[in-house]
Structures are given as structure tokens and as C-alpha cells.
Short mmCIF file of C-alpha atoms in Angstrom, two decimals:
data_model
loop_
_atom_site.label_atom_id
_atom_site.label_comp_id
_atom_site.label_asym_id
_atom_site.label_seq_id
_atom_site.Cartn_x
_atom_site.Cartn_y
_atom_site.Cartn_z
CA ALA A 194 -5.16 -1.70 9.57
CA VAL A 195 -7.03 -1.23 12.82
CA SER A 196 -4.65 -3.45 14.79
CA GLU A 197 -1.66 -1.34 13.69
CA VAL A 198 -3.27 1.84 14.99
CA ILE A 199 -4.28 0.19 18.27
CA GLY A 200 -0.83 -1.37 18.62
CA GLN A 201 0.83 2.02 18.44
CA GLU A 202 -1.29 3.21 21.37
CA ILE A 203 -0.34 0.31 23.64
CA VAL A 204 2.50 1.14 26.03
CA LEU A 205 4.37 -1.39 28.15
CA TYR A 206 6.22 0.02 31.15
CA PRO A 207 8.65 -0.12 32.74
CA ASN A 208 10.71 -1.54 29.90
CA PRO A 209 13.10 -3.11 30.88
CA VAL A 210 10.97 -4.62 33.64
CA VAL A 211 12.01 -6.36 36.86
CA SER A 212 8.79 -7.64 38.43
CA GLU A 213 5.54 -6.04 37.21
CA LEU A 214 4.85 -5.14 33.58
CA HIS A 215 2.11 -2.54 33.15
CA ILE A 216 -0.01 -2.46 29.98
CA ASN A 217 -1.43 0.96 29.19
CA GLY A 218 -3.85 1.82 26.38
CA PHE A 219 -5.67 -1.49 26.00
CA GLU A 220 -9.27 -1.76 27.14
CA GLY A 221 -10.22 -5.39 26.73
CA SER A 222 -11.96 -7.19 29.54
CA ASN A 223 -12.45 -10.28 27.34
CA GLY A 224 -8.87 -10.32 26.10
CA SER A 225 -6.07 -12.73 26.88
CA ILE A 226 -2.33 -12.35 27.34
CA SER A 227 0.45 -14.66 26.25
CA VAL A 228 4.16 -14.11 26.74
CA PHE A 229 6.64 -15.87 24.47
CA ASN A 230 10.39 -16.15 24.82
CA MET A 231 12.63 -15.63 21.79
CA SER A 232 12.55 -19.38 21.07
CA GLY A 233 8.79 -19.13 20.56
CA LEU A 234 7.91 -20.97 23.78
CA GLU A 235 4.82 -19.67 25.56
CA VAL A 236 5.87 -18.91 29.15
CA VAL A 237 2.76 -17.05 30.37
CA SER A 238 -0.90 -17.49 29.41
CA MET A 239 -3.71 -15.72 31.27
CA PRO A 240 -6.82 -13.56 30.93
CA PHE A 241 -6.05 -9.90 30.25
CA VAL A 242 -4.99 -7.84 33.28
CA PRO A 243 -3.35 -4.40 33.16
CA VAL A 244 -0.43 -5.52 35.36
CA VAL A 245 1.42 -8.76 34.63
CA ASN A 246 3.74 -10.35 37.19
CA VAL A 247 6.90 -11.33 35.28
CA ARG A 248 9.09 -11.76 38.38
CA ASN A 249 9.62 -15.48 37.68
CA LEU A 250 10.77 -15.04 34.07
CA ALA A 251 14.45 -15.37 33.26
CA ALA A 252 16.25 -12.22 32.14
CA GLY A 253 15.95 -11.66 28.39
CA ASN A 254 13.74 -10.46 25.55
CA TYR A 255 10.07 -11.46 25.32
CA ILE A 256 7.04 -10.92 23.12
CA LEU A 257 3.75 -10.00 24.79
CA LYS A 258 0.73 -11.05 22.73
CA ILE A 259 -2.69 -9.58 23.52
CA VAL A 260 -5.74 -11.11 21.84
CA ASN A 261 -9.20 -9.58 22.04
CA GLN A 262 -11.97 -10.59 19.61
CA ASN A 263 -10.54 -9.89 16.13
CA VAL A 264 -7.48 -7.93 17.26
CA THR A 265 -4.07 -9.46 17.96
CA LEU A 266 -1.25 -7.24 19.20
CA ASN A 267 2.40 -8.13 19.68
CA LYS A 268 4.75 -5.99 21.75
CA THR A 269 8.30 -6.74 22.82
CA PHE A 270 9.77 -6.11 26.25
CA VAL A 271 12.99 -6.82 28.13
CA LYS A 272 13.05 -8.63 31.49
CA ARG A 273 16.01 -7.76 33.73
#
């Protein structure tokens, strides 16, 4: 599927992250970002930006969800 190919091109760095998570490979000015903890609780919701401030998140594993038109991408990252 298209989303699988696009998802493979998206890179989150640094991972693990301390303060700023960079999203590389996604060109979507109309997209949105959500971050979910492992309990499924949405902890961040915002319009798409290439650098996300995650400084205030507790240490742990998270899922970054990017939505743009018909494409939804999920990527995991670790917050230190």
C-alpha cells in the first residue's frame, strides 16, 4: 500500500529523544501529529511540524501518528 511505502521513508531522530523529535521524509503542510503513550492516551495533538517538542513527556515508549489527507502513519519512539 502507499502508506507502507511512505512510512518506510519517514525517519524520527534522535531516537531515543530527550527534548526535540525531528521528523524527516514527510512533506505535509496540511497534516496533523498526535502522540500516544503505550496506554493509548493521546498526550500531544497539533498541526504537522518537522520538529516536535517532547521535553514535557515522561520517559517511556510512544507512538507518533501523522495524518495527512488519506494517509495515516504510525511510528514509535523512545523518550528518555
